């Protein structure tokens, strides 16, 4: 009987190569970013309670001006809606699949240090950590396959109108460095892609740049998605090229061909820019990429904007130049910390063998 306090952490993620082709039956490589995370705590309780975060779900203000300024910087949404949505999706999945759940109640609370609207998957990290808590509280970790869990997280976000693909949720469920193939036939047959955990030591030293006052990363996919659905050949062929970057990148990583890797990173961003256009990407986001390129580094978005992942092929001296340039430009700069895969034996036992 699960009576103890359960707590799980899910990390931010970096879409390294191939994004955003995960939404278009493509391929991507992504990894867990140890610099930032969300944590969710589940405590058994008499009634079911979702606890608002004292900062992110603020409902008490000093004044009307304080309220308006807060909405300007943080928007209307905190994490309570995310916790409620995953509870609903989890319950529905269990009901639809004949998984029985006990009737005991719990209290859910959360915390996060993932910077908002930086394209680092802050929302899905909260949902992912909450799902892990529910799996353990109801003791059904062995009954819900690892491959299916990213879909549950994405479905919870879709309930709230969040526009996204599976890549981020896969990276957060699996942890570590993951190669993903979202082949259309497989997706339609099984509902998920083929996910392969890679050796973290294949990655070179990487750096993260992000804006302190970023744009909304959830709005950037929209026009390209519609054009793709409408059969726009430029979008379709360019997205296929983006997907192939992940395939080439996997080989480059395995062979530790970092010159090739730098070329692929830059090409990934250039193709995104051609598809979305500068207006959709935003001047601030483009400047983050350019600030890295001006010192000769390779750079691309981590997601849809707000943060950039950088590789400095010339090493620490180049990274120092980049750090100084970011300071001048007003961007935050950090070395990337990568978190290894945290799937346990029960999780691994649920993974399909085909």
Short mmCIF file of C-alpha atoms in Angstrom, two decimals:
data_model
loop_
_atom_site.label_atom_id
_atom_site.label_comp_id
_atom_site.label_asym_id
_atom_site.label_seq_id
_atom_site.Cartn_x
_atom_site.Cartn_y
_atom_site.Cartn_z
CA UNK A 1 0.00 0.00 0.00
CA UNK A 2 1.41 3.37 -1.06
CA UNK A 3 1.25 5.53 2.09
CA UNK A 4 4.60 7.32 1.97
CA UNK A 5 5.33 10.68 0.36
CA UNK A 6 6.33 10.27 -3.29
CA UNK A 7 8.44 12.85 -5.08
CA UNK A 8 9.71 12.87 -8.66
CA UNK A 9 11.78 15.26 -10.71
CA UNK A 10 11.64 15.82 -14.48
CA UNK A 11 14.26 17.88 -16.25
CA UNK A 12 14.14 20.52 -18.93
CA UNK A 13 15.18 19.25 -22.33
CA UNK A 14 17.18 20.42 -25.34
CA UNK A 15 16.00 19.56 -28.81
CA UNK A 16 19.43 18.97 -30.30
CA UNK A 17 18.89 17.97 -33.93
CA UNK A 18 15.94 17.36 -36.24
CA UNK A 19 13.37 19.48 -34.43
CA UNK A 20 10.63 20.41 -35.19
CA UNK A 21 10.20 17.36 -37.47
CA UNK A 22 8.78 15.29 -34.59
CA UNK A 23 5.40 16.83 -35.39
CA UNK A 24 5.78 15.78 -39.05
CA UNK A 25 6.70 12.06 -38.87
CA UNK A 26 10.40 12.97 -38.83
CA UNK A 27 13.39 12.17 -36.62
CA UNK A 28 15.03 14.05 -33.77
CA UNK A 29 17.77 13.84 -31.16
CA UNK A 30 17.12 15.42 -27.77
CA UNK A 31 18.52 15.20 -24.25
CA UNK A 32 17.68 15.99 -20.64
CA UNK A 33 19.09 19.30 -19.38
CA UNK A 34 20.29 18.96 -15.80
CA UNK A 35 20.52 22.73 -15.28
CA UNK A 36 16.75 23.05 -14.73
CA UNK A 37 13.93 20.82 -13.50
CA UNK A 38 10.41 20.56 -12.14
CA UNK A 39 9.54 18.47 -9.10
CA UNK A 40 6.16 17.13 -8.01
CA UNK A 41 5.31 15.79 -4.56
CA UNK A 42 2.41 13.45 -3.85
CA UNK A 43 1.27 12.93 -0.24
CA UNK A 44 -1.59 10.62 0.76
CA UNK A 45 -4.51 12.63 2.17
CA UNK A 46 -8.18 12.37 3.15
CA UNK A 47 -9.35 14.50 0.21
CA UNK A 48 -7.83 14.97 -3.22
CA UNK A 49 -6.09 18.35 -3.26
CA UNK A 50 -4.08 20.18 -5.94
CA UNK A 51 -1.93 22.81 -4.21
CA UNK A 52 -1.35 26.12 -6.02
CA UNK A 53 2.29 27.21 -6.19
CA UNK A 54 2.94 30.34 -4.08
CA UNK A 55 4.70 32.07 -6.99
CA UNK A 56 3.53 30.46 -10.23
CA UNK A 57 -0.17 30.28 -9.28
CA UNK A 58 -0.29 33.66 -7.57
CA UNK A 59 -3.79 34.95 -6.73
CA UNK A 60 -2.82 37.51 -4.07
CA UNK A 61 -1.45 40.84 -5.28
CA UNK A 62 -0.26 44.10 -3.74
CA UNK A 63 -2.28 46.19 -6.17
CA UNK A 64 -4.02 46.26 -9.53
CA UNK A 65 -0.75 47.41 -11.11
CA UNK A 66 1.04 44.42 -9.56
CA UNK A 67 -1.59 42.06 -11.02
CA UNK A 68 -1.36 43.62 -14.50
CA UNK A 69 2.44 43.60 -14.51
CA UNK A 70 2.45 39.99 -13.36
CA UNK A 71 0.15 38.95 -16.21
CA UNK A 72 2.36 40.85 -18.66
CA UNK A 73 5.45 38.85 -17.68
CA UNK A 74 3.99 35.47 -16.68
CA UNK A 75 0.63 35.20 -18.41
CA UNK A 76 -2.50 33.67 -16.92
CA UNK A 77 -1.30 30.14 -16.47
CA UNK A 78 0.42 28.34 -13.63
CA UNK A 79 0.92 24.65 -12.93
CA UNK A 80 -2.38 23.70 -11.27
CA UNK A 81 -4.10 23.23 -14.63
CA UNK A 82 -1.25 20.93 -15.74
CA UNK A 83 -1.60 18.71 -12.67
CA UNK A 84 -5.36 18.51 -13.09
CA UNK A 85 -5.03 17.65 -16.79
CA UNK A 86 -2.60 14.76 -16.23
CA UNK A 87 -4.83 13.37 -13.47
CA UNK A 88 -7.71 13.30 -15.93
CA UNK A 89 -5.67 11.77 -18.77
CA UNK A 90 -4.11 9.18 -16.44
CA UNK A 91 -7.54 8.17 -15.11
CA UNK A 92 -8.98 7.93 -18.63
CA UNK A 93 -6.07 5.80 -19.87
CA UNK A 94 -6.38 3.40 -16.96
CA UNK A 95 -10.14 3.13 -17.41
CA UNK A 96 -9.84 2.54 -21.16
CA UNK A 97 -7.18 -0.14 -20.67
CA UNK A 98 -8.77 -2.06 -17.80
CA UNK A 99 -6.21 -0.92 -15.23
CA UNK A 100 -7.89 -0.80 -11.82
CA UNK A 101 -7.02 2.02 -9.41
CA UNK A 102 -7.49 2.07 -5.65
CA UNK A 103 -9.77 4.70 -4.09
CA UNK A 104 -7.30 6.44 -1.76
CA UNK A 105 -6.74 10.18 -2.16
CA UNK A 106 -3.67 12.38 -2.34
CA UNK A 107 -2.36 15.94 -2.32
CA UNK A 108 -0.25 17.09 -5.28
CA UNK A 109 2.15 20.04 -5.13
CA UNK A 110 4.91 21.17 -7.45
CA UNK A 111 7.94 23.40 -7.83
CA UNK A 112 10.05 24.39 -10.83
CA UNK A 113 13.12 26.42 -11.68
CA UNK A 114 12.79 26.10 -15.46
CA UNK A 115 12.78 29.61 -16.96
CA UNK A 116 9.39 30.44 -18.50
CA UNK A 117 8.87 30.64 -22.27
CA UNK A 118 12.41 29.59 -23.11
CA UNK A 119 11.51 26.58 -25.24
CA UNK A 120 12.96 24.25 -22.56
CA UNK A 121 9.71 22.32 -21.96
CA UNK A 122 8.83 23.66 -18.56
CA UNK A 123 5.15 22.72 -18.80
CA UNK A 124 5.74 19.12 -19.84
CA UNK A 125 8.35 18.71 -17.09
CA UNK A 126 5.67 19.40 -14.47
CA UNK A 127 3.30 16.95 -16.18
CA UNK A 128 6.01 14.29 -16.53
CA UNK A 129 6.98 14.48 -12.85
CA UNK A 130 3.32 14.30 -11.84
CA UNK A 131 2.73 11.23 -14.02
CA UNK A 132 5.66 9.47 -12.32
CA UNK A 133 4.08 10.20 -8.93
CA UNK A 134 0.73 8.77 -10.08
CA UNK A 135 2.39 5.63 -11.47
CA UNK A 136 3.96 4.93 -8.08
CA UNK A 137 0.99 5.95 -5.91
CA UNK A 138 -1.34 3.62 -7.81
CA UNK A 139 1.44 1.03 -8.29
CA UNK A 140 0.87 0.72 -12.04
CA UNK A 141 4.35 1.56 -13.33
CA UNK A 142 4.61 -1.96 -14.74
CA UNK A 143 1.25 -1.65 -16.54
CA UNK A 144 1.83 1.55 -18.53
CA UNK A 145 4.57 1.18 -21.12
CA UNK A 146 7.41 3.69 -21.22
CA UNK A 147 6.71 4.37 -24.93
CA UNK A 148 3.10 5.31 -24.11
CA UNK A 149 3.89 7.75 -21.29
CA UNK A 150 5.02 10.63 -23.56
CA UNK A 151 1.63 10.40 -25.29
CA UNK A 152 -0.18 10.75 -21.97
CA UNK A 153 1.87 13.85 -21.14
CA UNK A 154 1.24 15.35 -24.57
CA UNK A 155 -2.49 14.57 -24.34
CA UNK A 156 -2.68 16.37 -21.00
CA UNK A 157 -1.11 19.45 -22.58
CA UNK A 158 -3.36 19.22 -25.63
CA UNK A 159 -6.33 19.39 -23.26
CA UNK A 160 -5.07 22.88 -22.38
CA UNK A 161 -4.43 24.01 -25.95
CA UNK A 162 -0.64 23.69 -25.77
CA UNK A 163 0.85 23.16 -29.26
CA UNK A 164 3.68 20.62 -29.21
CA UNK A 165 5.08 17.31 -30.44
CA UNK A 166 6.24 14.10 -28.77
CA UNK A 167 9.99 14.83 -28.79
CA UNK A 168 10.13 16.79 -25.54
CA UNK A 169 8.02 14.32 -23.60
CA UNK A 170 10.10 11.38 -24.83
CA UNK A 171 13.31 13.10 -23.69
CA UNK A 172 11.78 13.80 -20.27
CA UNK A 173 10.36 10.30 -19.76
CA UNK A 174 13.52 8.49 -20.87
CA UNK A 175 16.19 10.92 -19.68
CA UNK A 176 19.69 11.03 -21.13
CA UNK A 177 20.38 11.37 -24.87
CA UNK A 178 17.64 9.91 -27.06
CA UNK A 179 17.37 9.34 -30.81
CA UNK A 180 13.75 9.28 -31.98
CA UNK A 181 12.21 8.06 -35.22
CA UNK A 182 8.58 9.10 -35.74
CA UNK A 183 8.05 7.01 -38.87
CA UNK A 184 4.49 7.53 -40.12
CA UNK A 185 3.63 3.84 -40.48
CA UNK A 186 4.87 3.05 -36.98
CA UNK A 187 3.11 6.07 -35.49
CA UNK A 188 -0.20 5.12 -37.10
CA UNK A 189 0.14 1.45 -36.14
CA UNK A 190 1.46 1.77 -32.57
CA UNK A 191 0.77 5.39 -31.64
CA UNK A 192 4.40 6.09 -30.81
CA UNK A 193 7.82 6.27 -32.44
CA UNK A 194 10.96 4.20 -31.99
CA UNK A 195 13.12 5.63 -29.22
CA UNK A 196 16.78 4.72 -28.71
CA UNK A 197 18.85 5.86 -25.73
CA UNK A 198 22.38 6.85 -26.82
CA UNK A 199 25.65 7.13 -24.89
CA UNK A 200 25.87 10.57 -23.24
CA UNK A 201 29.64 10.57 -23.66
CA UNK A 202 29.18 11.02 -27.42
CA UNK A 203 28.14 14.64 -26.85
CA UNK A 204 30.81 17.36 -26.97
CA UNK A 205 30.74 20.20 -24.39
CA UNK A 206 27.68 22.35 -25.13
CA UNK A 207 26.38 25.69 -23.88
CA UNK A 208 22.96 27.20 -23.28
CA UNK A 209 21.94 30.76 -24.07
CA UNK A 210 18.53 32.03 -23.07
CA UNK A 211 16.69 35.33 -22.87
CA UNK A 212 15.57 36.76 -19.56
CA UNK A 213 12.39 38.15 -21.19
CA UNK A 214 11.55 35.65 -23.95
CA UNK A 215 8.63 35.28 -26.32
CA UNK A 216 5.83 32.71 -26.14
CA UNK A 217 7.24 29.43 -27.53
CA UNK A 218 3.77 27.90 -27.95
CA UNK A 219 2.71 29.98 -30.92
CA UNK A 220 5.56 29.43 -33.34
CA UNK A 221 4.51 26.12 -34.99
CA UNK A 222 1.12 27.30 -36.25
CA UNK A 223 1.42 28.54 -39.88
CA UNK A 224 3.99 25.93 -40.90
CA UNK A 225 1.77 23.17 -39.57
CA UNK A 226 -1.17 24.35 -41.65
CA UNK A 227 0.95 24.69 -44.79
CA UNK A 228 2.26 21.16 -44.28
CA UNK A 229 -1.30 19.85 -43.91
CA UNK A 230 -2.26 21.74 -47.07
CA UNK A 231 0.45 19.89 -49.04
CA UNK A 232 2.89 22.78 -49.42
CA UNK A 233 5.80 21.07 -51.20
CA UNK A 234 8.43 23.50 -49.91
CA UNK A 235 7.44 22.82 -46.31
CA UNK A 236 7.17 19.06 -46.86
CA UNK A 237 10.58 18.72 -48.54
CA UNK A 238 12.31 21.09 -46.11
CA UNK A 239 10.88 19.24 -43.12
CA UNK A 240 12.18 15.96 -44.58
CA UNK A 241 15.61 17.58 -44.81
CA UNK A 242 15.34 18.64 -41.17
CA UNK A 243 14.48 15.05 -40.20
CA UNK A 244 17.51 13.77 -42.12
CA UNK A 245 19.72 16.09 -40.05
CA UNK A 246 18.93 13.93 -37.01
CA UNK A 247 19.84 10.78 -38.95
CA UNK A 248 23.14 12.30 -40.09
CA UNK A 249 23.69 13.71 -36.60
CA UNK A 250 23.35 10.28 -35.02
CA UNK A 251 26.17 9.02 -37.25
CA UNK A 252 28.26 12.14 -36.57
CA UNK A 253 27.88 11.62 -32.81
CA UNK A 254 28.76 7.92 -32.97
CA UNK A 255 31.85 8.74 -35.05
CA UNK A 256 32.58 11.85 -32.93
CA UNK A 257 32.74 13.90 -36.12
CA UNK A 258 32.18 17.23 -34.37
CA UNK A 259 32.96 19.34 -37.44
CA UNK A 260 30.03 17.63 -39.17
CA UNK A 261 27.93 18.10 -36.03
CA UNK A 262 28.55 21.87 -36.06
CA UNK A 263 27.49 22.05 -39.72
CA UNK A 264 24.30 20.10 -38.99
CA UNK A 265 23.37 22.32 -36.03
CA UNK A 266 23.68 25.46 -38.15
CA UNK A 267 21.82 23.87 -41.04
CA UNK A 268 18.98 22.84 -38.71
CA UNK A 269 18.40 26.44 -37.69
CA UNK A 270 18.77 27.79 -41.23
CA UNK A 271 16.08 25.42 -42.49
CA UNK A 272 13.76 26.38 -39.62
CA UNK A 273 14.29 30.03 -40.48
CA UNK A 274 13.46 29.43 -44.13
CA UNK A 275 10.19 27.73 -43.18
CA UNK A 276 8.98 29.97 -40.37
CA UNK A 277 10.40 33.34 -41.42
CA UNK A 278 12.00 35.99 -39.24
CA UNK A 279 8.73 37.52 -38.06
CA UNK A 280 7.51 34.24 -36.56
CA UNK A 281 10.88 33.41 -35.01
CA UNK A 282 11.32 36.86 -33.47
CA UNK A 283 14.29 39.25 -33.54
CA UNK A 284 15.40 38.39 -29.99
CA UNK A 285 15.52 34.67 -30.73
CA UNK A 286 17.45 35.20 -33.97
CA UNK A 287 19.94 37.46 -32.16
CA UNK A 288 20.71 34.66 -29.68
CA UNK A 289 21.68 32.41 -32.58
CA UNK A 290 23.66 35.19 -34.26
CA UNK A 291 25.58 36.13 -31.10
CA UNK A 292 27.00 32.59 -31.08
CA UNK A 293 27.70 32.52 -34.79
CA UNK A 294 29.61 35.81 -34.62
CA UNK A 295 32.26 34.09 -32.49
CA UNK A 296 32.36 31.11 -34.88
CA UNK A 297 30.20 28.77 -32.78
CA UNK A 298 27.41 26.52 -34.07
CA UNK A 299 23.95 27.30 -32.71
CA UNK A 300 20.27 26.48 -33.00
CA UNK A 301 17.03 26.72 -31.03
CA UNK A 302 16.52 24.25 -28.18
CA UNK A 303 12.81 24.27 -28.99
CA UNK A 304 10.61 26.89 -30.65
CA UNK A 305 12.49 29.91 -29.37
CA UNK A 306 13.60 31.52 -26.14
CA UNK A 307 16.80 29.49 -25.77
CA UNK A 308 19.68 28.35 -27.95
CA UNK A 309 22.08 25.39 -27.69
CA UNK A 310 25.66 26.14 -28.75
CA UNK A 311 28.72 24.10 -29.68
CA UNK A 312 32.12 25.83 -29.61
CA UNK A 313 34.36 23.72 -31.90
CA UNK A 314 37.45 25.73 -30.91
CA UNK A 315 37.03 24.90 -27.23
CA UNK A 316 37.12 26.89 -23.96
CA UNK A 317 38.67 30.05 -25.40
CA UNK A 318 35.82 30.34 -27.89
CA UNK A 319 33.32 29.62 -25.12
CA UNK A 320 34.81 32.51 -23.10
CA UNK A 321 34.34 34.85 -26.09
CA UNK A 322 30.75 33.66 -26.31
CA UNK A 323 30.14 34.19 -22.60
CA UNK A 324 31.43 37.78 -22.86
CA UNK A 325 29.29 38.42 -25.96
CA UNK A 326 26.20 37.09 -24.17
CA UNK A 327 26.88 39.31 -21.16
CA UNK A 328 27.12 42.35 -23.44
CA UNK A 329 23.90 41.37 -25.24
CA UNK A 330 22.04 40.73 -21.97
CA UNK A 331 21.59 36.98 -22.47
CA UNK A 332 22.03 34.31 -19.80
CA UNK A 333 24.84 31.85 -20.53
CA UNK A 334 25.49 28.44 -18.92
CA UNK A 335 27.47 25.28 -19.69
CA UNK A 336 25.03 22.47 -20.44
CA UNK A 337 24.70 19.71 -17.84
CA UNK A 338 23.30 16.48 -19.27
CA UNK A 339 21.35 14.06 -17.07
CA UNK A 340 21.67 10.30 -17.68
CA UNK A 341 18.67 8.09 -18.35
CA UNK A 342 16.73 7.40 -15.16
CA UNK A 343 14.53 4.51 -16.26
CA UNK A 344 14.48 1.75 -13.63
CA UNK A 345 14.17 -2.01 -14.10
CA UNK A 346 10.37 -1.89 -13.95
CA UNK A 347 10.31 0.80 -16.67
CA UNK A 348 12.75 -1.09 -18.88
CA UNK A 349 10.63 -4.21 -18.54
CA UNK A 350 7.69 -2.46 -20.20
CA UNK A 351 9.57 -1.38 -23.35
CA UNK A 352 8.44 -3.18 -26.51
CA UNK A 353 11.03 -5.54 -27.95
CA UNK A 354 10.05 -4.99 -31.59
#
